[in-house]
Amino acid sequence: DQQVKQNSPSLSVQEGRISILNCDYTNSMFDYFLWYKKYPAEGPTFLISISSIKDKNEDGRFTVFLNKSAKHLSLHIVPSQPGDSAVYFCAASVGQGAQKLVFGQGTRLTINP
Amino acid sequence: SQTIHQWPATLVQPVGSPLSLECTVEGTSNPNLYWYRQAAGRGLQLLFYSVGIGQISSEVPQNLSASRPQDRQFILSSKKLLLSDSGFYLCAWSVSYTQYFGPGTRLTVL
């Protein structure tokens, strides 16, 4: 049962344009959502998060939007830069105490010059 | 600031051999600790998590075990490795909602 889904395995965007990465979830009990960026052979790096009580959170070039009714979140990167090329994972948090994360399969973002 | 260490970075082991991967966290106290595995071309799967010394919760039945002998030390072990244990193993820590990952260990079982 894939509770967190990233339906686009890859995305190609021109440098300077907006990158939009999407994520859908099925468990309405999720209360916290995160985006991570991962380079090959490295651990994921935390990018940005959002609580279920909000619908938008912004940090520099990164903005995360949450649509609870649609069980959908998205990450916007603007403007896109070559260093943004990586695999992006969305994750959702469930449970008290240890915040167990459920990850999507990832989307490989390529920024073209 | 907090840092997380994992070693070794890469490991090649024969089928049937034992395994011990170590993770340590610096700069924080009583963190939650996690072990994940990323199989080739797939997402991250939670294997174990711990909320305190000696407290281990397993998420999936498997050939692996975990231990937390000290507050900031988390160990992933196996008595006999299988081919299917190959993957990229990640340790993570958290004290609230956000988890922070270590650099990972690439394990190849031949």
CSV table of C-alpha atoms in Angstrom, one decimal:
chain,number,residue,atom,x,y,z
A,1,ASP,CA,0.0,0.0,0.0
A,2,GLN,CA,1.8,3.1,-1.3
A,3,GLN,CA,0.5,5.8,1.1
A,4,VAL,CA,2.7,8.5,-0.4
A,5,LYS,CA,3.1,8.7,-4.2
A,6,GLN,CA,5.2,10.8,-6.5
A,7,ASN,CA,3.8,9.9,-9.9
A,8,SER,CA,6.4,11.6,-12.0
A,9,PRO,CA,9.7,9.7,-11.9
A,10,SER,CA,11.5,12.5,-13.7
A,11,LEU,CA,11.2,16.1,-14.6
A,12,SER,CA,13.3,18.3,-16.9
A,13,VAL,CA,13.2,22.1,-16.5
A,14,GLN,CA,15.1,24.9,-18.1
A,15,GLU,CA,17.4,27.0,-15.9
A,16,GLY,CA,15.6,30.1,-14.6
A,17,ARG,CA,12.2,28.6,-15.0
A,18,ILE,CA,9.9,27.2,-12.2
A,19,SER,CA,10.1,23.6,-11.2
A,20,ILE,CA,7.0,22.0,-9.7
A,21,LEU,CA,7.2,18.7,-8.1
A,22,ASN,CA,4.0,16.9,-7.0
A,23,CYS,CA,3.1,14.4,-4.3
A,24,ASP,CA,-0.1,12.7,-3.4
A,25,TYR,CA,-1.0,10.9,-0.2
A,26,THR,CA,-3.9,8.6,0.9
A,27,ASN,CA,-3.7,8.7,4.7
A,28,SER,CA,-5.7,11.5,6.2
A,29,MET,CA,-4.0,11.1,9.5
A,30,PHE,CA,-0.7,12.5,8.2
A,31,ASP,CA,0.0,15.7,10.1
A,32,TYR,CA,3.3,16.9,8.8
A,33,PHE,CA,4.9,16.9,5.4
A,34,LEU,CA,8.5,17.3,4.3
A,35,TRP,CA,10.6,17.6,1.2
A,36,TYR,CA,14.1,16.2,0.9
A,37,LYS,CA,16.7,16.6,-1.8
A,38,LYS,CA,19.1,13.7,-2.5
A,39,TYR,CA,22.3,13.6,-4.6
A,40,PRO,CA,23.7,10.1,-5.6
A,41,ALA,CA,25.5,8.2,-2.9
A,42,GLU,CA,24.6,10.8,-0.2
A,43,GLY,CA,22.0,11.0,2.5
A,44,PRO,CA,18.8,13.1,1.8
A,45,THR,CA,19.0,16.8,2.8
A,46,PHE,CA,16.0,18.4,4.4
A,47,LEU,CA,14.6,21.2,2.3
A,48,ILE,CA,11.3,22.5,3.7
A,49,SER,CA,8.3,21.2,5.6
A,50,ILE,CA,4.7,22.1,6.3
A,51,SER,CA,2.2,21.3,9.0
A,52,SER,CA,-1.2,20.1,8.2
A,53,ILE,CA,-2.7,23.3,9.7
A,54,LYS,CA,-1.1,25.4,7.0
A,55,ASP,CA,-1.5,25.5,3.3
A,56,LYS,CA,1.7,27.2,2.3
A,57,ASN,CA,5.2,27.6,3.6
A,58,GLU,CA,8.0,29.5,1.9
A,59,ASP,CA,11.8,29.5,2.3
A,60,GLY,CA,13.8,31.4,-0.2
A,61,ARG,CA,13.4,29.9,-3.6
A,62,PHE,CA,11.4,27.0,-2.2
A,63,THR,CA,7.6,27.0,-1.5
A,64,VAL,CA,5.5,24.0,-0.5
A,65,PHE,CA,1.8,24.0,-1.0
A,66,LEU,CA,-0.6,21.7,0.8
A,67,ASN,CA,-4.2,20.9,-0.4
A,68,LYS,CA,-5.7,18.7,2.3
A,69,SER,CA,-9.0,18.2,0.5
A,70,ALA,CA,-7.2,16.8,-2.5
A,71,LYS,CA,-4.5,15.1,-0.3
A,72,HIS,CA,-1.9,16.7,-2.5
A,73,LEU,CA,1.3,18.7,-1.9
A,74,SER,CA,3.7,20.4,-4.3
A,75,LEU,CA,7.1,21.9,-4.1
A,76,HIS,CA,7.9,24.9,-6.2
A,77,ILE,CA,11.4,26.0,-7.0
A,78,VAL,CA,11.9,29.4,-8.6
A,79,PRO,CA,14.1,30.2,-10.3
A,80,SER,CA,15.5,26.8,-10.9
A,81,GLN,CA,19.3,26.5,-10.9
A,82,PRO,CA,21.7,23.8,-12.1
A,83,GLY,CA,22.5,22.8,-8.6
A,84,ASP,CA,18.9,21.9,-8.0
A,85,SER,CA,19.4,18.8,-10.2
A,86,ALA,CA,18.8,15.9,-7.8
A,87,VAL,CA,16.2,13.4,-6.7
A,88,TYR,CA,13.4,15.0,-4.6
A,89,PHE,CA,11.5,12.9,-2.1
A,90,CYS,CA,8.3,14.0,-0.3
A,91,ALA,CA,7.6,12.4,3.0
A,92,ALA,CA,4.7,12.4,5.4
A,93,SER,CA,4.7,12.0,9.2
A,94,VAL,CA,2.5,9.7,11.2
A,95,GLY,CA,2.5,8.7,14.8
A,96,GLN,CA,3.4,10.2,18.1
A,97,GLY,CA,6.8,10.0,19.9
A,98,ALA,CA,9.0,8.8,17.1
A,99,GLN,CA,7.9,10.7,14.0
A,100,LYS,CA,8.0,7.9,11.5
A,101,LEU,CA,8.3,9.2,7.9
A,102,VAL,CA,6.6,7.6,4.9
A,103,PHE,CA,8.5,8.4,1.7
A,104,GLY,CA,7.4,8.7,-1.9
A,105,GLN,CA,9.4,7.0,-4.6
A,106,GLY,CA,11.2,10.2,-5.6
A,107,THR,CA,11.3,12.5,-8.6
A,108,ARG,CA,14.5,13.1,-10.5
A,109,LEU,CA,14.8,16.8,-11.4
A,110,THR,CA,17.2,17.8,-14.1
A,111,ILE,CA,17.8,21.5,-14.7
A,112,ASN,CA,19.0,22.2,-18.3
A,113,PRO,CA,21.2,25.3,-19.0
B,1,SER,CA,25.5,22.1,15.9
B,2,GLN,CA,24.4,18.5,15.4
B,3,THR,CA,26.2,16.1,13.2
B,4,ILE,CA,25.6,12.4,12.3
B,5,HIS,CA,28.2,9.9,11.3
B,6,GLN,CA,27.9,6.6,9.6
B,7,TRP,CA,30.6,4.0,8.8
B,8,PRO,CA,31.7,2.4,6.8
B,9,ALA,CA,30.8,4.4,3.7
B,10,THR,CA,30.9,1.4,1.4
B,11,LEU,CA,31.0,-2.3,2.2
B,12,VAL,CA,31.2,-5.5,0.1
B,13,GLN,CA,30.3,-8.6,1.9
B,14,PRO,CA,29.8,-12.3,0.9
B,15,VAL,CA,26.5,-14.0,1.3
B,16,GLY,CA,26.2,-15.6,4.7
B,17,SER,CA,28.7,-13.2,6.4
B,18,PRO,CA,27.8,-11.0,9.4
B,19,LEU,CA,27.1,-7.3,9.3
B,20,SER,CA,27.6,-4.4,11.6
B,21,LEU,CA,26.9,-0.8,10.6
B,22,GLU,CA,27.3,2.0,13.1
B,23,CYS,CA,25.7,5.4,13.4
B,24,THR,CA,26.5,8.1,16.0
B,25,VAL,CA,25.0,11.5,16.6
B,26,GLU,CA,26.7,14.5,18.1
B,27,GLY,CA,25.4,17.7,19.5
B,28,THR,CA,22.0,16.5,20.8
B,29,SER,CA,20.6,14.5,23.6
B,30,ASN,CA,18.0,11.7,23.6
B,31,PRO,CA,17.3,11.9,19.9
B,32,ASN,CA,15.0,9.5,18.1
B,33,LEU,CA,17.1,7.3,15.8
B,34,TYR,CA,16.1,5.6,12.6
B,35,TRP,CA,17.5,3.1,10.1
B,36,TYR,CA,16.3,3.3,6.5
B,37,ARG,CA,17.2,1.3,3.4
B,38,GLN,CA,17.0,2.5,-0.2
B,39,ALA,CA,17.0,-0.3,-2.7
B,40,ALA,CA,18.2,0.5,-6.3
B,41,GLY,CA,15.8,2.9,-8.0
B,42,ARG,CA,13.3,3.0,-5.1
B,43,GLY,CA,12.3,5.2,-2.2
B,44,LEU,CA,13.4,5.0,1.4
B,45,GLN,CA,12.0,2.2,3.5
B,46,LEU,CA,12.0,2.6,7.3
B,47,LEU,CA,13.6,-0.5,8.9
B,48,PHE,CA,13.9,0.3,12.6
B,49,TYR,CA,13.4,3.3,15.0
B,50,SER,CA,14.4,3.9,18.6
B,51,VAL,CA,13.1,6.5,21.1
B,52,GLY,CA,15.6,5.6,23.8
B,53,ILE,CA,18.4,3.4,24.9
B,54,GLY,CA,17.5,-0.3,24.5
B,55,GLN,CA,14.2,0.6,22.8
B,56,ILE,CA,13.9,-0.7,19.3
B,57,SER,CA,10.9,-1.0,17.1
B,58,SER,CA,11.0,-2.9,13.9
B,59,GLU,CA,8.9,-1.9,10.9
B,60,VAL,CA,9.3,-4.8,8.5
B,61,PRO,CA,10.2,-8.5,9.1
B,62,GLN,CA,13.7,-9.1,7.7
B,63,ASN,CA,17.1,-10.5,8.2
B,64,LEU,CA,18.4,-7.5,10.1
B,65,SER,CA,18.3,-6.3,13.7
B,66,ALA,CA,19.1,-3.1,15.5
B,67,SER,CA,20.5,-2.1,18.8
B,68,ARG,CA,21.0,1.2,20.7
B,69,PRO,CA,23.6,0.6,23.4
B,70,GLN,CA,24.1,4.3,24.1
B,71,ASP,CA,22.0,7.4,23.8
B,72,ARG,CA,23.5,8.6,20.6
B,73,GLN,CA,24.7,5.3,19.0
B,74,PHE,CA,22.6,3.1,16.8
B,75,ILE,CA,23.8,-0.2,15.3
B,76,LEU,CA,22.4,-2.2,12.4
B,77,SER,CA,23.4,-5.9,12.4
B,78,SER,CA,22.8,-9.2,10.7
B,79,LYS,CA,24.1,-12.6,11.5
B,80,LYS,CA,24.0,-13.9,7.9
B,81,LEU,CA,23.6,-11.6,5.0
B,82,LEU,CA,21.4,-12.4,2.0
B,83,LEU,CA,21.7,-11.1,-1.5
B,84,SER,CA,18.5,-9.1,-1.0
B,85,ASP,CA,20.2,-7.1,1.8
B,86,SER,CA,22.2,-5.1,-0.8
B,87,GLY,CA,21.2,-1.4,-0.8
B,88,PHE,CA,22.0,2.0,0.6
B,89,TYR,CA,21.5,2.2,4.3
B,90,LEU,CA,20.8,5.5,6.0
B,91,CYS,CA,20.7,6.5,9.6
B,92,ALA,CA,18.7,9.5,10.7
B,93,TRP,CA,17.9,11.4,13.9
B,94,SER,CA,15.2,13.7,15.1
B,95,VAL,CA,14.1,15.5,18.2
B,96,SER,CA,10.9,16.9,16.8
B,97,TYR,CA,9.2,16.5,13.4
B,98,THR,CA,12.1,16.8,11.1
B,99,GLN,CA,14.6,13.9,10.5
B,100,TYR,CA,18.2,14.6,9.5
B,101,PHE,CA,20.1,11.9,7.6
B,102,GLY,CA,23.6,10.7,7.7
B,103,PRO,CA,25.8,10.2,4.6
B,104,GLY,CA,24.8,6.5,4.2
B,105,THR,CA,26.5,3.2,3.7
B,106,ARG,CA,26.5,1.4,0.3
B,107,LEU,CA,26.3,-2.4,1.0
B,108,THR,CA,26.8,-4.9,-1.7
B,109,VAL,CA,26.3,-8.5,-0.9
B,110,LEU,CA,27.9,-10.9,-3.4
